[in-house]
Short mmCIF file of C-alpha atoms and ligand atoms in Angstrom, two decimals:
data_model
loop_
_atom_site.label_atom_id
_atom_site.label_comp_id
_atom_site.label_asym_id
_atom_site.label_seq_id
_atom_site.Cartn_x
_atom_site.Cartn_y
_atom_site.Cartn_z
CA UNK E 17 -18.15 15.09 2.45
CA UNK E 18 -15.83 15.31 -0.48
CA UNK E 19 -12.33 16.52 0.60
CA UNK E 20 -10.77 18.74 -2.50
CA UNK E 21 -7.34 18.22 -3.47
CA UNK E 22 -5.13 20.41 -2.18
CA UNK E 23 -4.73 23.21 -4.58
CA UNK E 24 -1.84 25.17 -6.85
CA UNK E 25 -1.53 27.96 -4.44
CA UNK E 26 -1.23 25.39 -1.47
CA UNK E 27 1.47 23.14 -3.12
CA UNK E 28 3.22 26.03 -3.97
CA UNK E 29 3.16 27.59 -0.50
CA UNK E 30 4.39 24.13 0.79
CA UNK E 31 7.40 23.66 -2.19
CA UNK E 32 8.37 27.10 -0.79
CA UNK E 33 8.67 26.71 2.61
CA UNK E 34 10.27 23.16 2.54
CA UNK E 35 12.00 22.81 -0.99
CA UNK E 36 11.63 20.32 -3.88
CA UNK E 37 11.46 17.36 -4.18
CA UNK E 38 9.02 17.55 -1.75
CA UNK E 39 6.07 15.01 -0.87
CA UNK E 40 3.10 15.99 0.39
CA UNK E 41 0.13 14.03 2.35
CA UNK E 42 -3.12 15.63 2.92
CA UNK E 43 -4.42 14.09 6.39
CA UNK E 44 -8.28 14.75 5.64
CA UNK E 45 -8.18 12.73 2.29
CA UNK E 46 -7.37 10.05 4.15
CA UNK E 47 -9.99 9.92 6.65
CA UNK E 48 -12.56 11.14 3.68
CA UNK E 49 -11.27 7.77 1.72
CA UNK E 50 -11.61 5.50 4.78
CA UNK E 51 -14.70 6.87 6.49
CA UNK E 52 -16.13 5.89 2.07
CA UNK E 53 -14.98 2.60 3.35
CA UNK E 54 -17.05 2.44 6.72
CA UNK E 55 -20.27 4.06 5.35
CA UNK E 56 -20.05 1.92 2.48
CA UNK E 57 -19.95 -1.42 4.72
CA UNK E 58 -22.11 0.16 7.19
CA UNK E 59 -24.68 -2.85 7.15
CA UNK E 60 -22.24 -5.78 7.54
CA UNK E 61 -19.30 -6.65 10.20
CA UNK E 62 -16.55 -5.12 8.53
CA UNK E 63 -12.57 -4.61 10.10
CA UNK E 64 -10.48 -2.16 7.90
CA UNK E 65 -6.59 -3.15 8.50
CA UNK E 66 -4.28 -0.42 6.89
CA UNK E 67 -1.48 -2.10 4.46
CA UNK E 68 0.75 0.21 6.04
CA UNK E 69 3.64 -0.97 3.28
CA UNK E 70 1.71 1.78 1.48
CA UNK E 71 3.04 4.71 3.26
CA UNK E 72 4.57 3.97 6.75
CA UNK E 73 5.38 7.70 8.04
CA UNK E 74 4.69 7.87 11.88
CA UNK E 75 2.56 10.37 11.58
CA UNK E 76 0.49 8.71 9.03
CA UNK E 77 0.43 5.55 11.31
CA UNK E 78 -0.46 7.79 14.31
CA UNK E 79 -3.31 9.48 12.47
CA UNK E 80 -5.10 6.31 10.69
CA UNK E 81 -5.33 5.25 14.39
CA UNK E 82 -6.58 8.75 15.41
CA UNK E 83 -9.38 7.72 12.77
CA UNK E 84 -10.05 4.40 14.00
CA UNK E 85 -8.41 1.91 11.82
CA UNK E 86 -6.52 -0.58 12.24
CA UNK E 87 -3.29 -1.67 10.50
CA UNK E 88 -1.87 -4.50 7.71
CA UNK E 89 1.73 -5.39 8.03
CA UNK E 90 4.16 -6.68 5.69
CA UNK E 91 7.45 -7.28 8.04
CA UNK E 92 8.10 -7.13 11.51
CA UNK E 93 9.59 -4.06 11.51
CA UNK E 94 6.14 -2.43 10.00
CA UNK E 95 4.54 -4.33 13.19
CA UNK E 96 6.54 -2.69 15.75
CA UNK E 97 6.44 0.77 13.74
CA UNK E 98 2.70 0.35 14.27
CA UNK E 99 3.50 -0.57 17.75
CA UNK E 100 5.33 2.57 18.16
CA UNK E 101 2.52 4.72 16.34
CA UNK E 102 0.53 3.36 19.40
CA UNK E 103 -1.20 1.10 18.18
CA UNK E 104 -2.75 -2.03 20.57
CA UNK E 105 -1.78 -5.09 19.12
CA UNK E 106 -5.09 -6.30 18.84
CA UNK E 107 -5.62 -3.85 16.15
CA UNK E 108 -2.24 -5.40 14.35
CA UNK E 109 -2.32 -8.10 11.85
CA UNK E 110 1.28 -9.55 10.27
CA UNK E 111 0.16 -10.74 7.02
CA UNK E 112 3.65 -12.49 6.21
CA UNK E 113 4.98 -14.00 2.51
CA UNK E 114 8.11 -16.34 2.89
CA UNK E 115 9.55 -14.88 6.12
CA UNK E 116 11.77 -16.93 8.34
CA UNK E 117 9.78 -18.62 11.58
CA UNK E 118 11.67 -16.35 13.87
CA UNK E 119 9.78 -13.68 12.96
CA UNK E 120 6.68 -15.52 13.28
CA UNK E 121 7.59 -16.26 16.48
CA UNK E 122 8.88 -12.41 17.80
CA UNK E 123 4.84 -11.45 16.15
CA UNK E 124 3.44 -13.80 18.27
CA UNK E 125 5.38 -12.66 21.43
CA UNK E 126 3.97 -9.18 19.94
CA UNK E 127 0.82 -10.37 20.89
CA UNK E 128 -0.22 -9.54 17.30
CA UNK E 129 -2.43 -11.12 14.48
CA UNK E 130 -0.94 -13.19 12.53
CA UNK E 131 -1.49 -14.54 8.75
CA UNK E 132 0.92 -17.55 8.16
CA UNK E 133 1.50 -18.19 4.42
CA UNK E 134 3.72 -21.49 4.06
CA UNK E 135 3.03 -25.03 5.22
CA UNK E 136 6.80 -25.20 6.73
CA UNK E 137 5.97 -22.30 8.90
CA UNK E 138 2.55 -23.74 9.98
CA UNK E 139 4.09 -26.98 11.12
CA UNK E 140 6.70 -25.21 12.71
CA UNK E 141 4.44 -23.00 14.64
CA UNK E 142 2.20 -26.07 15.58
CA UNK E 143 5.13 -27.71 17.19
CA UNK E 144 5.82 -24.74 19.03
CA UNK E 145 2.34 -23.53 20.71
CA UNK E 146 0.07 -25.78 19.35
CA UNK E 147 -3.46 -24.36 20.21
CA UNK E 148 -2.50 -21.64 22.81
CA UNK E 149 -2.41 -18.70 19.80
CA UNK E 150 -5.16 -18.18 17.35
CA UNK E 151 -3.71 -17.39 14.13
CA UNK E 152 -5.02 -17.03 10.36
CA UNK E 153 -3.68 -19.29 7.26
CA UNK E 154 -2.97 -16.98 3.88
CA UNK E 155 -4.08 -18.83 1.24
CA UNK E 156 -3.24 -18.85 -2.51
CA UNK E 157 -7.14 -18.98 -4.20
CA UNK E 158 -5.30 -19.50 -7.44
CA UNK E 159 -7.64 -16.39 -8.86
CA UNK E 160 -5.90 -14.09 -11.30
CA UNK E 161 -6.69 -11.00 -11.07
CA UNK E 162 -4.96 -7.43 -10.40
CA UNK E 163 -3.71 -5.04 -13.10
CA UNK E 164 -0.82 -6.57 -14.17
CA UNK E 165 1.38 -9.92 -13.59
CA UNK E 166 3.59 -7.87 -10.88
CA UNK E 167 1.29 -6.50 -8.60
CA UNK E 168 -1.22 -9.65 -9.09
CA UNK E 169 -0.78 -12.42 -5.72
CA UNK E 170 -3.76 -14.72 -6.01
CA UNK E 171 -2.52 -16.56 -9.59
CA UNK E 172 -1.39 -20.00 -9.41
CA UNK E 173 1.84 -19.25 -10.32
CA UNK E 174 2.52 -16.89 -7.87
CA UNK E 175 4.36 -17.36 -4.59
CA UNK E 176 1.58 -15.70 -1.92
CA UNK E 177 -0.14 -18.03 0.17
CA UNK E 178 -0.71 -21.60 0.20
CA UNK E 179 -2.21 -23.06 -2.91
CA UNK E 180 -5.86 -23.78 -2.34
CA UNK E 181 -4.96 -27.47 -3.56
CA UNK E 182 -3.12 -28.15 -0.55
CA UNK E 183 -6.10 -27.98 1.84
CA UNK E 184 -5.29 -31.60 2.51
CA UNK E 185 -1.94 -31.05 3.80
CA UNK E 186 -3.23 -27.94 5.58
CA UNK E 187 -6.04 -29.69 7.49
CA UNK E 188 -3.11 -32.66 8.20
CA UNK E 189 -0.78 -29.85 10.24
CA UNK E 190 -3.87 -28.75 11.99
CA UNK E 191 -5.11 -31.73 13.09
CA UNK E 192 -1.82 -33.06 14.09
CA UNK E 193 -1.10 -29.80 16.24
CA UNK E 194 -4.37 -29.00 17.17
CA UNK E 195 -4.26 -25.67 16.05
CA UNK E 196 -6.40 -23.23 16.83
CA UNK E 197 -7.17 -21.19 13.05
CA UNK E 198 -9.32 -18.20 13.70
CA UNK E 199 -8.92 -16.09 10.43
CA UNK E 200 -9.10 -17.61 6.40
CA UNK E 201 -6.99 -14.88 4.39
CA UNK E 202 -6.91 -14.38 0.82
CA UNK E 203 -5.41 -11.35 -1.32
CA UNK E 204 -5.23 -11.46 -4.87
CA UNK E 205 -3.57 -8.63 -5.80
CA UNK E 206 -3.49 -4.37 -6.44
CA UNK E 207 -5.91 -2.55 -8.30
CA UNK E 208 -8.77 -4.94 -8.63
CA UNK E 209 -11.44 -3.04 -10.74
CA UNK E 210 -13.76 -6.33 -10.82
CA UNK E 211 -15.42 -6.64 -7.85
CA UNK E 212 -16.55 -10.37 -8.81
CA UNK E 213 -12.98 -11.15 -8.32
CA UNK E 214 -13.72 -10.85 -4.44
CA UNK E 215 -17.15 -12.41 -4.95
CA UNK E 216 -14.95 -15.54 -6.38
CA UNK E 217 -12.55 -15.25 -3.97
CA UNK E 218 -15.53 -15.29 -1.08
CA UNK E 219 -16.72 -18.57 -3.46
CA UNK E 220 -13.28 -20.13 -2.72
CA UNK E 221 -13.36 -19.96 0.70
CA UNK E 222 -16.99 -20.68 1.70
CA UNK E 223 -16.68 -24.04 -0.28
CA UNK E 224 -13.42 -24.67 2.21
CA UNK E 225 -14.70 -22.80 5.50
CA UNK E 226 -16.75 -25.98 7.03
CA UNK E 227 -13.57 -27.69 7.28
CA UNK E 228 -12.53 -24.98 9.91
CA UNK E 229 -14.24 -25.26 13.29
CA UNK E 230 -12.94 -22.29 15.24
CA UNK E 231 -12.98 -19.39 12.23
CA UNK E 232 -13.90 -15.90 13.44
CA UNK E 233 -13.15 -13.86 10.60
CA UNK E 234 -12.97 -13.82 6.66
CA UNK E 235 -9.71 -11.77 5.61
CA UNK E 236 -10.23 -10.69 2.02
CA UNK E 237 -6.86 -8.64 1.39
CA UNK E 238 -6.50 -5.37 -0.02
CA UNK E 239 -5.91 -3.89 -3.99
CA UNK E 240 -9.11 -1.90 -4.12
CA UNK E 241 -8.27 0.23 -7.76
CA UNK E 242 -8.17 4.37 -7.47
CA UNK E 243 -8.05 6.80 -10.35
CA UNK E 244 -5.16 7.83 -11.84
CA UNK E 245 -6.08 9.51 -14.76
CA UNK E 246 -9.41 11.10 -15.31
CA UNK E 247 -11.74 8.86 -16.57
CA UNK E 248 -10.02 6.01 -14.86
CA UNK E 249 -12.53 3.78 -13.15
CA UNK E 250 -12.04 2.96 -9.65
CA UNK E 251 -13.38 -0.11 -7.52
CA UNK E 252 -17.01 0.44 -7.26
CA UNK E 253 -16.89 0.01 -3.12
CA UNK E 254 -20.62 0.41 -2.59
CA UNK E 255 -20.90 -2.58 -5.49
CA UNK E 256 -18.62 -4.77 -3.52
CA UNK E 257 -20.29 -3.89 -0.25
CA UNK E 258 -23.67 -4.77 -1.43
CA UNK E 259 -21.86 -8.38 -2.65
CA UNK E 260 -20.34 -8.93 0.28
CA UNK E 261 -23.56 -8.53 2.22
CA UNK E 262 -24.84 -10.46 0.37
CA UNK E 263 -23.18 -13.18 0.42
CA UNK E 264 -22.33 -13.03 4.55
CA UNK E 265 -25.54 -12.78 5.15
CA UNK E 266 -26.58 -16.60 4.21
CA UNK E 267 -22.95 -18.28 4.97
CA UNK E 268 -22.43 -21.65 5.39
CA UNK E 269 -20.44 -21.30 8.66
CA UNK E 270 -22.05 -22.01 12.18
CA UNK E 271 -20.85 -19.19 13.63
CA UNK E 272 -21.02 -15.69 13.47
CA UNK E 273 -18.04 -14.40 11.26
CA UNK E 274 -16.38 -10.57 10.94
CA UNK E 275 -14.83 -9.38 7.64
CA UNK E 276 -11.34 -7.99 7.24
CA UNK E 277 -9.98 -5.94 4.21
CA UNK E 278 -7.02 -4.65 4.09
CA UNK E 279 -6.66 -1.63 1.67
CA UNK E 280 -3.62 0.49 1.03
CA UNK E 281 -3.41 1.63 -1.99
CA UNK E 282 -7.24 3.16 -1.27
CA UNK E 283 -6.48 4.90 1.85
CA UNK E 284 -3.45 6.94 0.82
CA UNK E 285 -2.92 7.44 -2.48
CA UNK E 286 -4.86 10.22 -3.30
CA UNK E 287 -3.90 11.90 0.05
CA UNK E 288 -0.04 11.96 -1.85
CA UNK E 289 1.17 15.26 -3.88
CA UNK E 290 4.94 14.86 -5.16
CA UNK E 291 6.59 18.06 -5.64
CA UNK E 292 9.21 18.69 -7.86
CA UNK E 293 10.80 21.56 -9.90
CA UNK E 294 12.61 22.02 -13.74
CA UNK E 295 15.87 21.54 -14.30
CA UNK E 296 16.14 21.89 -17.66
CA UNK E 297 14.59 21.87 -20.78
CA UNK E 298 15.68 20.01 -24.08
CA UNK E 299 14.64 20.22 -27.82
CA UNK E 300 14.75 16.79 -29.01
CA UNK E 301 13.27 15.74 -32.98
CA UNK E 302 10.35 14.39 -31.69
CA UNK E 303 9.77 16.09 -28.43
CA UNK E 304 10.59 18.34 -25.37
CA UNK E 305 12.34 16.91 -22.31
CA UNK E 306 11.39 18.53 -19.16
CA UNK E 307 14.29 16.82 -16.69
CA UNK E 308 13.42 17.70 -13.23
CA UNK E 309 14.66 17.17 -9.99
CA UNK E 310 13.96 13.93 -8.93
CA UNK E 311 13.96 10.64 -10.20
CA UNK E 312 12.45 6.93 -9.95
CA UNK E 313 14.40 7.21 -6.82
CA UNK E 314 11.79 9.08 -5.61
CA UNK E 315 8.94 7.58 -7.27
CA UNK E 316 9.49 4.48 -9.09
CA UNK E 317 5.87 3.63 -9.90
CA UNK E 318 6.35 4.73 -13.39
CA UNK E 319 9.22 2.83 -14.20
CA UNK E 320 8.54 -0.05 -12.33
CA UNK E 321 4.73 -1.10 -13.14
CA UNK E 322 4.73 1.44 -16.52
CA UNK E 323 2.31 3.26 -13.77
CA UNK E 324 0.12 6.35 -15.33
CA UNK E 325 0.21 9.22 -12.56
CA UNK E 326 -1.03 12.61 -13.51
CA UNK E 327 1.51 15.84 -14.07
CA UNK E 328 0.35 19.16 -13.30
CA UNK E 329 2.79 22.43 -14.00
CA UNK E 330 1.31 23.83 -11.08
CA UNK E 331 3.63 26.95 -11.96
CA UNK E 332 1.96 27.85 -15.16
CA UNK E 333 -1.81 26.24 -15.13
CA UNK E 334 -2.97 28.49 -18.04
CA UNK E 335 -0.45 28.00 -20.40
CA UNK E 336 -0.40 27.09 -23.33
CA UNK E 337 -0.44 23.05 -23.53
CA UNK E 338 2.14 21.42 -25.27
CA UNK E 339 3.86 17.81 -25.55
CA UNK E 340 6.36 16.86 -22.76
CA UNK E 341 8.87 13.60 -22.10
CA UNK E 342 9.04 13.97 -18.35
CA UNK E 343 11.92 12.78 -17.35
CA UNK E 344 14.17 12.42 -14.11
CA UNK E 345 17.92 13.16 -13.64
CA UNK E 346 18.98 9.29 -12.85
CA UNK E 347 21.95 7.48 -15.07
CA UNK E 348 19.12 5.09 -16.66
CA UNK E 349 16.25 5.39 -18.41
CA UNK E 350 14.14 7.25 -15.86
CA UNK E 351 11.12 8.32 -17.34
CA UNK E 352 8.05 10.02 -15.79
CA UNK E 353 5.78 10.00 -18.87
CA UNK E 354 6.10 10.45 -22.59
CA UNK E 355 4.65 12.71 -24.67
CA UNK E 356 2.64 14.28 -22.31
CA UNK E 357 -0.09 17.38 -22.74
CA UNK E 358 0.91 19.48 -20.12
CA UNK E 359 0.68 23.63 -19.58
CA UNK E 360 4.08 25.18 -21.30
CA UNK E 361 6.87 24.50 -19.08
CA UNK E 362 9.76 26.69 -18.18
CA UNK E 363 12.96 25.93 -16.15
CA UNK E 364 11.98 25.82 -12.79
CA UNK E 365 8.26 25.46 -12.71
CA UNK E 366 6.44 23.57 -10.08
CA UNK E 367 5.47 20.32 -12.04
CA UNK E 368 3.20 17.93 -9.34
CA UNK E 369 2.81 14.50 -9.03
CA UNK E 370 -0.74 13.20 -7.67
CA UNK E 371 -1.70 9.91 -6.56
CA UNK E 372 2.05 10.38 -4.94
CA UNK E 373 0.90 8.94 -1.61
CA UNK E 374 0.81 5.02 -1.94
CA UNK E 375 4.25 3.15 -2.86
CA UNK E 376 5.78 6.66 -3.48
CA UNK E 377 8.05 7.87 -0.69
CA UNK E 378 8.02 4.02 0.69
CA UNK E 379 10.07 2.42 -2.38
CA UNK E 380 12.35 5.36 -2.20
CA UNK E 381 15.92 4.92 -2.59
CA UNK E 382 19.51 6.67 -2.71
CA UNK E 383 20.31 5.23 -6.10
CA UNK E 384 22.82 7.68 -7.62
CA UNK E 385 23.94 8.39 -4.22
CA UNK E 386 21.20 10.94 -3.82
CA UNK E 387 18.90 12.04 -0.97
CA UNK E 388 15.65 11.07 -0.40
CA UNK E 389 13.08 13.75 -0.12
CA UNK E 390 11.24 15.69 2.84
CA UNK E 391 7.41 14.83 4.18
CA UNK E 392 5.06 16.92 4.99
CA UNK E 393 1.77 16.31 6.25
CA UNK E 394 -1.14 18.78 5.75
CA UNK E 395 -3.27 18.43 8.81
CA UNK E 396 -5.83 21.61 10.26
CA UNK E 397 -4.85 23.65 7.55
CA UNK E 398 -1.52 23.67 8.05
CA UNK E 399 1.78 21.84 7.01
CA UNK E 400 3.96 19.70 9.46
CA UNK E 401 7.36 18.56 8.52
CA UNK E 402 7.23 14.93 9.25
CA UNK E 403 10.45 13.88 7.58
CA UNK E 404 13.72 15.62 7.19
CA UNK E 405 15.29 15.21 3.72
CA UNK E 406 18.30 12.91 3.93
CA UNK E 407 21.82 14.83 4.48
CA UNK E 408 25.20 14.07 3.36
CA UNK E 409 25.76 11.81 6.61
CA UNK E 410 22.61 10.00 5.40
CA UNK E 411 24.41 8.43 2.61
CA UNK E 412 27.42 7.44 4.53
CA UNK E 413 25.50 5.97 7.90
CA UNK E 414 26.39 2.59 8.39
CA UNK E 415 29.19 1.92 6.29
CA UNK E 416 32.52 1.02 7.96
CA UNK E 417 35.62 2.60 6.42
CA UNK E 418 38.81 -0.24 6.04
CA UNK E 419 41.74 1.53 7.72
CA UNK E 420 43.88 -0.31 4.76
CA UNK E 421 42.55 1.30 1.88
C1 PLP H 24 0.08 -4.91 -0.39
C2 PLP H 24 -0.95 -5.65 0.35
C3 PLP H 24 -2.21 -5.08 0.56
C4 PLP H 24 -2.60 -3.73 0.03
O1 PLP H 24 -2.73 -3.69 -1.33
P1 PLP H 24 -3.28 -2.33 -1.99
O2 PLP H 24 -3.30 -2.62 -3.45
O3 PLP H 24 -2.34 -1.25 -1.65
O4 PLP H 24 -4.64 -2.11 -1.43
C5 PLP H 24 -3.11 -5.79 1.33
N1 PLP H 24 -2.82 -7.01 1.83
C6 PLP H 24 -1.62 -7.59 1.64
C7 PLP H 24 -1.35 -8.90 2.25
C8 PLP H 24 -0.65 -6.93 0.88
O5 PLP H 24 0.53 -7.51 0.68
#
C-alpha cells in the first residue's frame, strides 16, 4: 500500500487550526516507509533500529514502537527518551562518536546496546566489566561515500569509528580484557544512492569477522537516500536486499549472524510537511523574494548541506508559475531556494515544505531569539498537537539574571 501525501486541503486545515510555522508528521507514511523496509528484507534476518536523531518527538518514538521497530541513538539523552517512549532496552542501541566513558558507562547500567567508537573508550570499558556486557565496536571502513563531505562518516579522514587499520590494536584491548564483542558496526554516511557502497562495506567486514569469536550481528548503519525532488533517485532497497542476501547467505562466520540497519532519514522524512506563510513580497532586478515566516531556524537543511527540498504554494496551486528566491526572515543569509518555479505567490499564502520530517524540527533553534514551531502529528485521520510552540518564557528558561546589573 502506497500512503498519499497529505494533501492542500489537509495542510491547510492543519495551518488553520494550529498556526504557521507549523510542522507536520503524517504517522501512516511512516509505517508505509518501514513496513518497504521489512517486506523488502523479508528473506534474510534483518533488525531495523530507528536513528531517532532524525526526529525525536515522543509521539514519534511511541509510534515507531507501536510499529515494531526498534531505535538508533546518538546521545544518552536520545536513549532514555526512547526509554521513556517505552521502549525495552533490548530494542535500544547507543551508537556513540567521541562521547566521554561516563556515558558509556550510565548506557550500560541502561541495560542498552551499545556501539563503542574509540580505542580509549574500549580499554576503558575492558578495565571496567571485562566480559560481563556484550557490546559492538563502530568501525571506520575508510569507504567514502554519502552525498557530500558533511554528511559522509565512513572516509578516512573522518572522525566516526575506529579506522579499519587499527584492527591490531583492537584485537590487543580485546584480548587483554577478554571482551565479549557481539555486534561489528559500520555507517558510512547519509544518502547513499549506491548500494555497492554497503556491498563494500559488507566486503570490509567479512575479511575482518573471523577474527571475532562471539559476533551475533552485522550493524550496517543507516543513510538510505529518499527523493527530494521529482526525478530524484532514491536507494533502490529491494537492490540492496537482494545483495545483502546474498552475500549472508554464504558468510564466512561459524555462526549464525542477524543484520542491523539503522535508517533515519528513510523512515521519516517523507512523513514531514513544514508549514509556513508570506510575509512579504519584494521586486528585486533579477527576481521576486517571497520572505516568509520562518527561517533556517526552523529548517536549516538548506543552508546547511545546500539541501534541495520541494516548495509548494499550497494557497494558490493553479496559478500562474513564476520565479521565486525563497527566503526566511533571519539577520543572515537565510535562503530557502533560488529562483524557484513556483504557483504565483501572494502575501500570506500557504507555501509547504516536504521532506520536512528528518533533521527538520530536530536541528531547530532560537537563533534571533525566536520561537520554535508547533508539531502535529496526523494519525487516524486526524491531527494531534504533539508540541506546543515555544512562548516568551521559552526563551528566557534557564538563564540566571545578575542582581548587579
Ligand atoms: C545519523 C545516523 C544514522 C541515520 O542516518 P540517515 O541518513 O538518517 O539514515 C544511522 N546510524 C548512525 C550511527 C548515525 O549517526
Amino acid at each position: 500500500m502506497q500512503v498519499e501525501q497529505l494533501s492542500n486541503e489537509q495542510l491547510i486545515k492543519a495551518a488553520e487550526k494550529f498556526g504557521t510555522p507549523l510542522y507536520v508528521y503524517h504517522a501512516e507514511k511512516i509505517a508505509d516507509q518501514y513496513n518497504k523496509l521489512k517486506q523488502a528484507f523479508s528473506k534474510s534476518n534483518v533488525t531495523f533500529f530507528y536513528a531517532c536523531k532524525a526526529l525525536t518527538n515522543i509521539n514519534i518514538l511511541k509510534y515507531i514502537k507501536s510499529i515494531g521497530c526498534n531505535v538508533d541513538c546518538s546521545s544518552i539523552n536520545e536513549a532514555k527518551l526512547a526509554l521513556h517512549a517505552g521502549f525495552n532496552p533490548n530494542c535500544i542501541l547507543y551508537t556513540s562518536n567521541g562521547i566521554a566513558f561516563n556515558e558509556i558507562e550510565e548506557a550500560k547500567n541502561l541495560g542498552i546496546h551499545i556501539n563503542i567508537d574509540s580505542l580509549s573508550n574500549l580499554e576503558k570499558f575492558g578495565q571496567k566489566y571485562k566480559h560481563t556486557y556484550p557490546i559492538g565496536i563502530r568501525l571506520r571502513p575508510n569507504i567514502m561515500a554519502g552525498g557530500n563531505l558533511k554528511i559522509s562518516t565512513g572516509h578516512d579522514k573522518s572522525k566516526f569509528g575506529i579506522p579499519i587499520n587499527q584492527i591490531e590494536d583492537i584485537l590487543q584491548i580485546i584480548n587483554k580484557y577478554n571482551l565479549h564483542i557481539k555486534n561489528l558496526h559500520i555507517h558510512t554516511g547519509s544518502e547513499i544512492k549506491d548500494v555497492d557502497v554497503f556491498v563494500k562495506g559488507i566486503e570490509v567486514l567479512f575479511e575482518i569477522m573471523p577474527k571475532f569469536k562471539e559476533l551475533e550481528s552485522i550493524d550496517l548503519g543507516g543513510g538510505f537516500k529518499v527523493p527530494y525532488k521529482n526525478g530524484d533517485t532514491e536507494t533502490d532497497i529491494n537492490l540492496l536486499a537482494e545483495k545483502v542476501k546474498e552475500a549472508f547467505d554464504n558468510h564466512p562466520y561459524n555462526k549464525p549472524l542477524q543484520v542491523w540497519f539503522e535508517p533515519g532519514k528513510f523512515m521519516v522524512s517523507e512523513c514531514g510537511y513544514l508549514i509556513t506563510q508570506v510575509n512579504v513580497l519584494k521586486e528585486s532586478n533579477t527576481t521576486i523574494f517571497a520572505g516568509i515566516n520562518s527561517g533556517f531556524n526552523h529548517l536549516i537543511r538548506p543552508m546547511f548541506y545546500d539541501a534541495y527540498h520541494k516548495i509548494k504554494n499550497i494557497s494558490n496551486p493553479t496559478g500562474a508559475i513564476k520565479h521565486y528566491t525563497i527566503t526566511g526572515n533571519i539577520c543572515e543569509t537565510d535562503t530557502f531556494a533560488w529562483d524557484r518555479k513556483i504557483n504565483e505567490i501572494r502575501e500570506e499564502d500557504y507555501l509547504v515544505f516536504y521532506n520536512a520530517g528528518a533533521y527538520g524540527f530536530e536541528m531547530s533553534s532560537n537563533f534571533n531569539s525566536r520561537y520554535k514551531p508547533a508539531e502535529v502529528l496526523f494519525i487516524n485521520n486526524e491531527f494531534h498537537l504533539i508540541r506546543d510552540k515555544d512562548t516568551f518564557e521559552d526563551l528566557l528558561k534557564n538563564q540566571k539574571t545578575l542582581s548587579f546589573l
